[in-house]
């Protein structure tokens, strides 16, 4: 158990809908990262938040957005969903803003768009 | 459990043998490299990391080798055990230095 929790574990929805994925980092970690893992694209970095502020951005679509709240939990919002958004979404956390740290991954949310 | 990368390269190894997993990284500006292990149905788990000022680093039963000349990274697992069966990913921090880029992964199957 990494100490990172993600909810829900599974999510099934329809095209055009909007969903919110939630992540609670390890106690004391200030950085939260979001990743997408699909069969054809592998594991891709989406975005990082550090202590409530956006720190780094990766291949995140404009239809996707994230935020980190004062209690440090984070949410990833996916809107206007398409079939291709079906994937595993992982959250990871680390103690500070530096990339030179071990990132602890949560168990993931499996999103299926029908 | 979840299935990751159905068409991943696969390394089959006999229990007790040593495993070597290779990774070619893309960005010569990367100065930080990590190996992750992902078991079925779970998130990636950190194994070992190495900075570019080193060419070798050892952990418990694992060794990472870095060859910057040919942009190659390898993970050696000694005395491979059934619990080592998983998908292994290398990652680099890239030109910007602050984002991890993951390789496609290698599936390791340990035969009893």
PDB file of C-alpha atoms in Angstrom:
ATOM      1  CA  UNK A   1       0.000   0.000   0.000  1.00  0.00           C
ATOM      2  CA  UNK A   2       1.586   3.257  -1.190  1.00  0.00           C
ATOM      3  CA  UNK A   3      -0.533   5.494   1.046  1.00  0.00           C
ATOM      4  CA  UNK A   4      -2.081   7.224  -1.969  1.00  0.00           C
ATOM      5  CA  UNK A   5      -5.797   6.676  -2.356  1.00  0.00           C
ATOM      6  CA  UNK A   6      -7.918   7.136  -5.437  1.00  0.00           C
ATOM      7  CA  UNK A   7     -11.663   7.019  -5.919  1.00  0.00           C
ATOM      8  CA  UNK A   8     -13.583   5.621  -7.586  1.00  0.00           C
ATOM      9  CA  UNK A   9     -11.823   2.408  -8.542  1.00  0.00           C
ATOM     10  CA  UNK A  10     -13.961   1.937 -11.616  1.00  0.00           C
ATOM     11  CA  UNK A  11     -16.059   4.393 -13.590  1.00  0.00           C
ATOM     12  CA  UNK A  12     -18.273   3.646 -16.578  1.00  0.00           C
ATOM     13  CA  UNK A  13     -19.858   6.505 -18.449  1.00  0.00           C
ATOM     14  CA  UNK A  14     -21.027   7.599 -21.878  1.00  0.00           C
ATOM     15  CA  UNK A  15     -19.479   9.789 -24.536  1.00  0.00           C
ATOM     16  CA  UNK A  16     -20.032  13.483 -23.974  1.00  0.00           C
ATOM     17  CA  UNK A  17     -20.274  13.142 -20.202  1.00  0.00           C
ATOM     18  CA  UNK A  18     -18.099  14.672 -17.495  1.00  0.00           C
ATOM     19  CA  UNK A  19     -16.447  12.835 -14.606  1.00  0.00           C
ATOM     20  CA  UNK A  20     -14.300  13.721 -11.626  1.00  0.00           C
ATOM     21  CA  UNK A  21     -11.527  11.525 -10.300  1.00  0.00           C
ATOM     22  CA  UNK A  22     -10.267  12.055  -6.797  1.00  0.00           C
ATOM     23  CA  UNK A  23      -6.855  11.525  -5.243  1.00  0.00           C
ATOM     24  CA  UNK A  24      -5.591  11.811  -1.684  1.00  0.00           C
ATOM     25  CA  UNK A  25      -1.788  11.970  -1.446  1.00  0.00           C
ATOM     26  CA  UNK A  26       0.360  10.332   1.208  1.00  0.00           C
ATOM     27  CA  UNK A  27       0.339  12.142   4.485  1.00  0.00           C
ATOM     28  CA  UNK A  28       2.804  15.022   4.307  1.00  0.00           C
ATOM     29  CA  UNK A  29       3.302  14.943   0.528  1.00  0.00           C
ATOM     30  CA  UNK A  30       2.795  18.301  -1.147  1.00  0.00           C
ATOM     31  CA  UNK A  31       3.018  17.299  -4.806  1.00  0.00           C
ATOM     32  CA  UNK A  32       0.354  15.418  -6.715  1.00  0.00           C
ATOM     33  CA  UNK A  33       0.840  14.096 -10.229  1.00  0.00           C
ATOM     34  CA  UNK A  34      -1.753  12.724 -12.648  1.00  0.00           C
ATOM     35  CA  UNK A  35      -0.956  10.114 -15.294  1.00  0.00           C
ATOM     36  CA  UNK A  36      -2.978   8.402 -17.981  1.00  0.00           C
ATOM     37  CA  UNK A  37      -2.235   4.812 -18.941  1.00  0.00           C
ATOM     38  CA  UNK A  38      -3.780   3.449 -22.101  1.00  0.00           C
ATOM     39  CA  UNK A  39      -2.922   0.349 -24.102  1.00  0.00           C
ATOM     40  CA  UNK A  40      -1.676   2.264 -27.132  1.00  0.00           C
ATOM     41  CA  UNK A  41      -0.056   5.290 -25.457  1.00  0.00           C
ATOM     42  CA  UNK A  42       1.516   3.744 -22.403  1.00  0.00           C
ATOM     43  CA  UNK A  43       1.922   5.787 -19.237  1.00  0.00           C
ATOM     44  CA  UNK A  44       1.725   9.521 -19.907  1.00  0.00           C
ATOM     45  CA  UNK A  45       2.237  12.432 -17.545  1.00  0.00           C
ATOM     46  CA  UNK A  46      -0.700  14.826 -17.493  1.00  0.00           C
ATOM     47  CA  UNK A  47      -0.119  17.445 -14.826  1.00  0.00           C
ATOM     48  CA  UNK A  48       1.549  18.176 -11.479  1.00  0.00           C
ATOM     49  CA  UNK A  49       0.325  20.310  -8.603  1.00  0.00           C
ATOM     50  CA  UNK A  50       2.487  21.454  -5.741  1.00  0.00           C
ATOM     51  CA  UNK A  51       0.908  22.851  -2.597  1.00  0.00           C
ATOM     52  CA  UNK A  52      -2.181  23.987  -4.459  1.00  0.00           C
ATOM     53  CA  UNK A  53      -0.521  25.432  -7.532  1.00  0.00           C
ATOM     54  CA  UNK A  54       0.095  24.004 -10.978  1.00  0.00           C
ATOM     55  CA  UNK A  55       3.767  23.075 -11.255  1.00  0.00           C
ATOM     56  CA  UNK A  56       4.217  21.220 -14.542  1.00  0.00           C
ATOM     57  CA  UNK A  57       2.049  20.314 -17.469  1.00  0.00           C
ATOM     58  CA  UNK A  58       2.321  17.367 -19.807  1.00  0.00           C
ATOM     59  CA  UNK A  59       0.091  15.963 -22.486  1.00  0.00           C
ATOM     60  CA  UNK A  60      -3.151  17.075 -20.928  1.00  0.00           C
ATOM     61  CA  UNK A  61      -6.064  17.804 -23.238  1.00  0.00           C
ATOM     62  CA  UNK A  62      -7.978  21.066 -22.950  1.00  0.00           C
ATOM     63  CA  UNK A  63     -11.066  19.023 -22.054  1.00  0.00           C
ATOM     64  CA  UNK A  64      -9.237  17.888 -18.925  1.00  0.00           C
ATOM     65  CA  UNK A  65      -8.511  20.011 -15.893  1.00  0.00           C
ATOM     66  CA  UNK A  66      -7.219  19.445 -12.405  1.00  0.00           C
ATOM     67  CA  UNK A  67      -6.911  21.221  -9.111  1.00  0.00           C
ATOM     68  CA  UNK A  68      -5.378  20.692  -5.717  1.00  0.00           C
ATOM     69  CA  UNK A  69      -7.293  21.791  -2.660  1.00  0.00           C
ATOM     70  CA  UNK A  70      -6.029  23.308   0.619  1.00  0.00           C
ATOM     71  CA  UNK A  71      -6.160  19.892   2.276  1.00  0.00           C
ATOM     72  CA  UNK A  72      -3.858  18.731  -0.584  1.00  0.00           C
ATOM     73  CA  UNK A  73      -6.261  16.282  -2.155  1.00  0.00           C
ATOM     74  CA  UNK A  74      -6.593  16.631  -5.902  1.00  0.00           C
ATOM     75  CA  UNK A  75      -9.299  16.159  -8.487  1.00  0.00           C
ATOM     76  CA  UNK A  76      -8.979  15.481 -12.185  1.00  0.00           C
ATOM     77  CA  UNK A  77     -11.968  16.588 -14.220  1.00  0.00           C
ATOM     78  CA  UNK A  78     -12.564  15.023 -17.612  1.00  0.00           C
ATOM     79  CA  UNK A  79     -15.270  16.545 -19.797  1.00  0.00           C
ATOM     80  CA  UNK A  80     -16.832  15.924 -23.203  1.00  0.00           C
ATOM     81  CA  UNK A  81     -15.610  12.393 -22.889  1.00  0.00           C
ATOM     82  CA  UNK A  82     -14.644  10.425 -25.964  1.00  0.00           C
ATOM     83  CA  UNK A  83     -14.141   6.705 -26.480  1.00  0.00           C
ATOM     84  CA  UNK A  84     -10.396   7.292 -26.620  1.00  0.00           C
ATOM     85  CA  UNK A  85     -10.381   8.638 -23.074  1.00  0.00           C
ATOM     86  CA  UNK A  86     -10.951   5.132 -21.776  1.00  0.00           C
ATOM     87  CA  UNK A  87      -7.842   4.367 -19.755  1.00  0.00           C
ATOM     88  CA  UNK A  88      -6.378   3.899 -16.317  1.00  0.00           C
ATOM     89  CA  UNK A  89      -5.785   7.182 -14.531  1.00  0.00           C
ATOM     90  CA  UNK A  90      -3.151   7.206 -11.838  1.00  0.00           C
ATOM     91  CA  UNK A  91      -2.365   9.739  -9.220  1.00  0.00           C
ATOM     92  CA  UNK A  92       1.051   9.866  -7.583  1.00  0.00           C
ATOM     93  CA  UNK A  93       2.447  11.964  -4.786  1.00  0.00           C
ATOM     94  CA  UNK A  94       5.865  13.029  -3.569  1.00  0.00           C
ATOM     95  CA  UNK A  95       7.140  15.111  -0.664  1.00  0.00           C
ATOM     96  CA  UNK A  96       8.092  18.276  -2.554  1.00  0.00           C
ATOM     97  CA  UNK A  97       8.152  19.911  -5.968  1.00  0.00           C
ATOM     98  CA  UNK A  98      11.312  18.270  -7.246  1.00  0.00           C
ATOM     99  CA  UNK A  99      11.200  15.566  -9.881  1.00  0.00           C
ATOM    100  CA  UNK A 100      14.232  13.965  -8.176  1.00  0.00           C
ATOM    101  CA  UNK A 101      12.007  12.205  -5.693  1.00  0.00           C
ATOM    102  CA  UNK A 102      10.302   8.876  -5.571  1.00  0.00           C
ATOM    103  CA  UNK A 103       6.716   9.214  -6.691  1.00  0.00           C
ATOM    104  CA  UNK A 104       4.235   6.992  -4.890  1.00  0.00           C
ATOM    105  CA  UNK A 105       1.409   5.829  -7.114  1.00  0.00           C
ATOM    106  CA  UNK A 106      -2.159   5.130  -6.136  1.00  0.00           C
ATOM    107  CA  UNK A 107      -4.103   2.073  -7.318  1.00  0.00           C
ATOM    108  CA  UNK A 108      -5.682   3.964 -10.215  1.00  0.00           C
ATOM    109  CA  UNK A 109      -9.158   4.636 -11.545  1.00  0.00           C
ATOM    110  CA  UNK A 110     -10.291   2.592 -14.502  1.00  0.00           C
ATOM    111  CA  UNK A 111     -12.412   4.811 -16.778  1.00  0.00           C
ATOM    112  CA  UNK A 112     -14.528   3.196 -19.455  1.00  0.00           C
ATOM    113  CA  UNK A 113     -16.319   5.454 -21.926  1.00  0.00           C
ATOM    114  CA  UNK A 114     -19.073   3.727 -23.879  1.00  0.00           C
TER     115      UNK A 114
ATOM    116  CA  UNK B   1      -6.332  -7.772 -12.668  1.00  0.00           C
ATOM    117  CA  UNK B   2      -5.856  -4.981 -15.154  1.00  0.00           C
ATOM    118  CA  UNK B   3      -4.058  -5.760 -18.350  1.00  0.00           C
ATOM    119  CA  UNK B   4      -1.333  -3.318 -19.328  1.00  0.00           C
ATOM    120  CA  UNK B   5       0.077  -3.217 -22.824  1.00  0.00           C
ATOM    121  CA  UNK B   6      -1.085  -6.492 -24.323  1.00  0.00           C
ATOM    122  CA  UNK B   7       1.680  -6.360 -26.911  1.00  0.00           C
ATOM    123  CA  UNK B   8       4.611  -5.554 -24.663  1.00  0.00           C
ATOM    124  CA  UNK B   9       7.977  -7.178 -25.246  1.00  0.00           C
ATOM    125  CA  UNK B  10       8.218 -10.101 -22.881  1.00  0.00           C
ATOM    126  CA  UNK B  11      11.162 -11.554 -21.035  1.00  0.00           C
ATOM    127  CA  UNK B  12      10.704 -15.107 -19.787  1.00  0.00           C
ATOM    128  CA  UNK B  13      13.160 -16.110 -17.114  1.00  0.00           C
ATOM    129  CA  UNK B  14      13.624 -19.184 -14.979  1.00  0.00           C
ATOM    130  CA  UNK B  15      13.173 -18.728 -11.247  1.00  0.00           C
ATOM    131  CA  UNK B  16      16.564 -18.182  -9.668  1.00  0.00           C
ATOM    132  CA  UNK B  17      18.196 -16.839 -12.826  1.00  0.00           C
ATOM    133  CA  UNK B  18      19.217 -13.227 -13.303  1.00  0.00           C
ATOM    134  CA  UNK B  19      17.072 -10.905 -15.429  1.00  0.00           C
ATOM    135  CA  UNK B  20      18.223  -7.997 -17.532  1.00  0.00           C
ATOM    136  CA  UNK B  21      15.698  -5.467 -18.795  1.00  0.00           C
ATOM    137  CA  UNK B  22      16.830  -2.853 -21.270  1.00  0.00           C
ATOM    138  CA  UNK B  23      15.601   0.624 -22.066  1.00  0.00           C
ATOM    139  CA  UNK B  24      16.698   3.126 -24.686  1.00  0.00           C
ATOM    140  CA  UNK B  25      15.912   6.645 -23.597  1.00  0.00           C
ATOM    141  CA  UNK B  26      15.327   9.506 -25.958  1.00  0.00           C
ATOM    142  CA  UNK B  27      16.570  12.740 -24.485  1.00  0.00           C
ATOM    143  CA  UNK B  28      20.271  13.418 -24.004  1.00  0.00           C
ATOM    144  CA  UNK B  29      19.355  16.270 -21.631  1.00  0.00           C
ATOM    145  CA  UNK B  30      17.726  13.885 -19.153  1.00  0.00           C
ATOM    146  CA  UNK B  31      19.659  13.692 -15.903  1.00  0.00           C
ATOM    147  CA  UNK B  32      17.418  11.482 -13.809  1.00  0.00           C
ATOM    148  CA  UNK B  33      16.236   7.962 -14.559  1.00  0.00           C
ATOM    149  CA  UNK B  34      13.929   5.652 -12.677  1.00  0.00           C
ATOM    150  CA  UNK B  35      12.734   2.088 -12.926  1.00  0.00           C
ATOM    151  CA  UNK B  36       9.184   1.226 -11.936  1.00  0.00           C
ATOM    152  CA  UNK B  37       7.481  -2.126 -11.490  1.00  0.00           C
ATOM    153  CA  UNK B  38       3.780  -2.552 -12.166  1.00  0.00           C
ATOM    154  CA  UNK B  39       1.977  -5.677 -11.041  1.00  0.00           C
ATOM    155  CA  UNK B  40      -1.371  -6.608 -12.480  1.00  0.00           C
ATOM    156  CA  UNK B  41      -4.143  -4.455 -11.053  1.00  0.00           C
ATOM    157  CA  UNK B  42      -1.790  -2.086  -9.241  1.00  0.00           C
ATOM    158  CA  UNK B  43      -0.122   1.245  -9.761  1.00  0.00           C
ATOM    159  CA  UNK B  44       3.568   1.541 -10.672  1.00  0.00           C
ATOM    160  CA  UNK B  45       5.968   1.021  -7.794  1.00  0.00           C
ATOM    161  CA  UNK B  46       9.378   2.683  -7.565  1.00  0.00           C
ATOM    162  CA  UNK B  47      12.306   0.243  -7.733  1.00  0.00           C
ATOM    163  CA  UNK B  48      15.481   2.261  -8.099  1.00  0.00           C
ATOM    164  CA  UNK B  49      16.712   5.538  -9.541  1.00  0.00           C
ATOM    165  CA  UNK B  50      19.982   6.908 -10.861  1.00  0.00           C
ATOM    166  CA  UNK B  51      21.309  10.368 -11.618  1.00  0.00           C
ATOM    167  CA  UNK B  52      23.339  11.074 -14.731  1.00  0.00           C
ATOM    168  CA  UNK B  53      26.532  11.642 -12.753  1.00  0.00           C
ATOM    169  CA  UNK B  54      26.580   7.917 -11.971  1.00  0.00           C
ATOM    170  CA  UNK B  55      26.819   4.888 -14.252  1.00  0.00           C
ATOM    171  CA  UNK B  56      25.791   2.225 -11.760  1.00  0.00           C
ATOM    172  CA  UNK B  57      23.652   2.001  -8.672  1.00  0.00           C
ATOM    173  CA  UNK B  58      22.741  -1.012  -6.611  1.00  0.00           C
ATOM    174  CA  UNK B  59      19.762  -1.788  -4.454  1.00  0.00           C
ATOM    175  CA  UNK B  60      18.438  -4.932  -2.889  1.00  0.00           C
ATOM    176  CA  UNK B  61      18.738  -7.595  -5.620  1.00  0.00           C
ATOM    177  CA  UNK B  62      18.576  -4.875  -8.304  1.00  0.00           C
ATOM    178  CA  UNK B  63      21.227  -2.943 -10.182  1.00  0.00           C
ATOM    179  CA  UNK B  64      20.684  -0.107 -12.614  1.00  0.00           C
ATOM    180  CA  UNK B  65      23.296   0.654 -15.262  1.00  0.00           C
ATOM    181  CA  UNK B  66      23.367   3.887 -17.218  1.00  0.00           C
ATOM    182  CA  UNK B  67      25.277   4.356 -20.470  1.00  0.00           C
ATOM    183  CA  UNK B  68      24.914   7.979 -21.488  1.00  0.00           C
ATOM    184  CA  UNK B  69      27.006   7.555 -24.613  1.00  0.00           C
ATOM    185  CA  UNK B  70      24.399   5.347 -26.250  1.00  0.00           C
ATOM    186  CA  UNK B  71      21.446   6.567 -24.145  1.00  0.00           C
ATOM    187  CA  UNK B  72      20.817   3.166 -22.658  1.00  0.00           C
ATOM    188  CA  UNK B  73      19.524   2.121 -19.280  1.00  0.00           C
ATOM    189  CA  UNK B  74      19.290  -1.394 -17.914  1.00  0.00           C
ATOM    190  CA  UNK B  75      17.843  -3.046 -14.841  1.00  0.00           C
ATOM    191  CA  UNK B  76      19.364  -6.234 -13.548  1.00  0.00           C
ATOM    192  CA  UNK B  77      17.409  -8.393 -11.128  1.00  0.00           C
ATOM    193  CA  UNK B  78      19.417 -11.029  -9.310  1.00  0.00           C
ATOM    194  CA  UNK B  79      17.941 -14.437  -8.454  1.00  0.00           C
ATOM    195  CA  UNK B  80      14.588 -13.659 -10.031  1.00  0.00           C
ATOM    196  CA  UNK B  81      11.601 -14.753  -7.965  1.00  0.00           C
ATOM    197  CA  UNK B  82       7.947 -15.392  -8.887  1.00  0.00           C
ATOM    198  CA  UNK B  83       7.059 -12.111  -7.185  1.00  0.00           C
ATOM    199  CA  UNK B  84       9.173 -10.294  -9.757  1.00  0.00           C
ATOM    200  CA  UNK B  85       6.660 -11.128 -12.475  1.00  0.00           C
ATOM    201  CA  UNK B  86       5.340  -7.744 -13.576  1.00  0.00           C
ATOM    202  CA  UNK B  87       5.689  -5.025 -16.191  1.00  0.00           C
ATOM    203  CA  UNK B  88       8.801  -2.890 -15.789  1.00  0.00           C
ATOM    204  CA  UNK B  89       9.000   0.701 -16.991  1.00  0.00           C
ATOM    205  CA  UNK B  90      11.949   3.011 -17.292  1.00  0.00           C
ATOM    206  CA  UNK B  91      11.378   6.753 -17.008  1.00  0.00           C
ATOM    207  CA  UNK B  92      13.489   9.865 -17.654  1.00  0.00           C
ATOM    208  CA  UNK B  93      12.974  13.467 -16.657  1.00  0.00           C
ATOM    209  CA  UNK B  94      13.465  14.937 -20.120  1.00  0.00           C
ATOM    210  CA  UNK B  95      14.696  18.247 -21.443  1.00  0.00           C
ATOM    211  CA  UNK B  96      12.573  20.408 -19.144  1.00  0.00           C
ATOM    212  CA  UNK B  97      13.858  18.369 -16.237  1.00  0.00           C
ATOM    213  CA  UNK B  98      10.622  18.342 -14.333  1.00  0.00           C
ATOM    214  CA  UNK B  99       8.394  15.829 -16.113  1.00  0.00           C
ATOM    215  CA  UNK B 100       8.758  12.086 -16.268  1.00  0.00           C
ATOM    216  CA  UNK B 101       8.550  10.382 -19.647  1.00  0.00           C
ATOM    217  CA  UNK B 102       7.933   6.659 -19.432  1.00  0.00           C
ATOM    218  CA  UNK B 103       9.124   3.983 -21.806  1.00  0.00           C
ATOM    219  CA  UNK B 104       6.746   1.419 -23.251  1.00  0.00           C
ATOM    220  CA  UNK B 105       7.459  -1.264 -20.668  1.00  0.00           C
ATOM    221  CA  UNK B 106       8.739  -4.844 -20.633  1.00  0.00           C
ATOM    222  CA  UNK B 107       6.762  -7.745 -19.247  1.00  0.00           C
ATOM    223  CA  UNK B 108       8.774 -10.184 -17.128  1.00  0.00           C
ATOM    224  CA  UNK B 109       7.403 -13.685 -16.663  1.00  0.00           C
ATOM    225  CA  UNK B 110       9.123 -15.882 -14.104  1.00  0.00           C
ATOM    226  CA  UNK B 111       8.847 -19.601 -14.748  1.00  0.00           C
ATOM    227  CA  UNK B 112       8.913 -21.898 -11.709  1.00  0.00           C
TER     228      UNK B 112
END
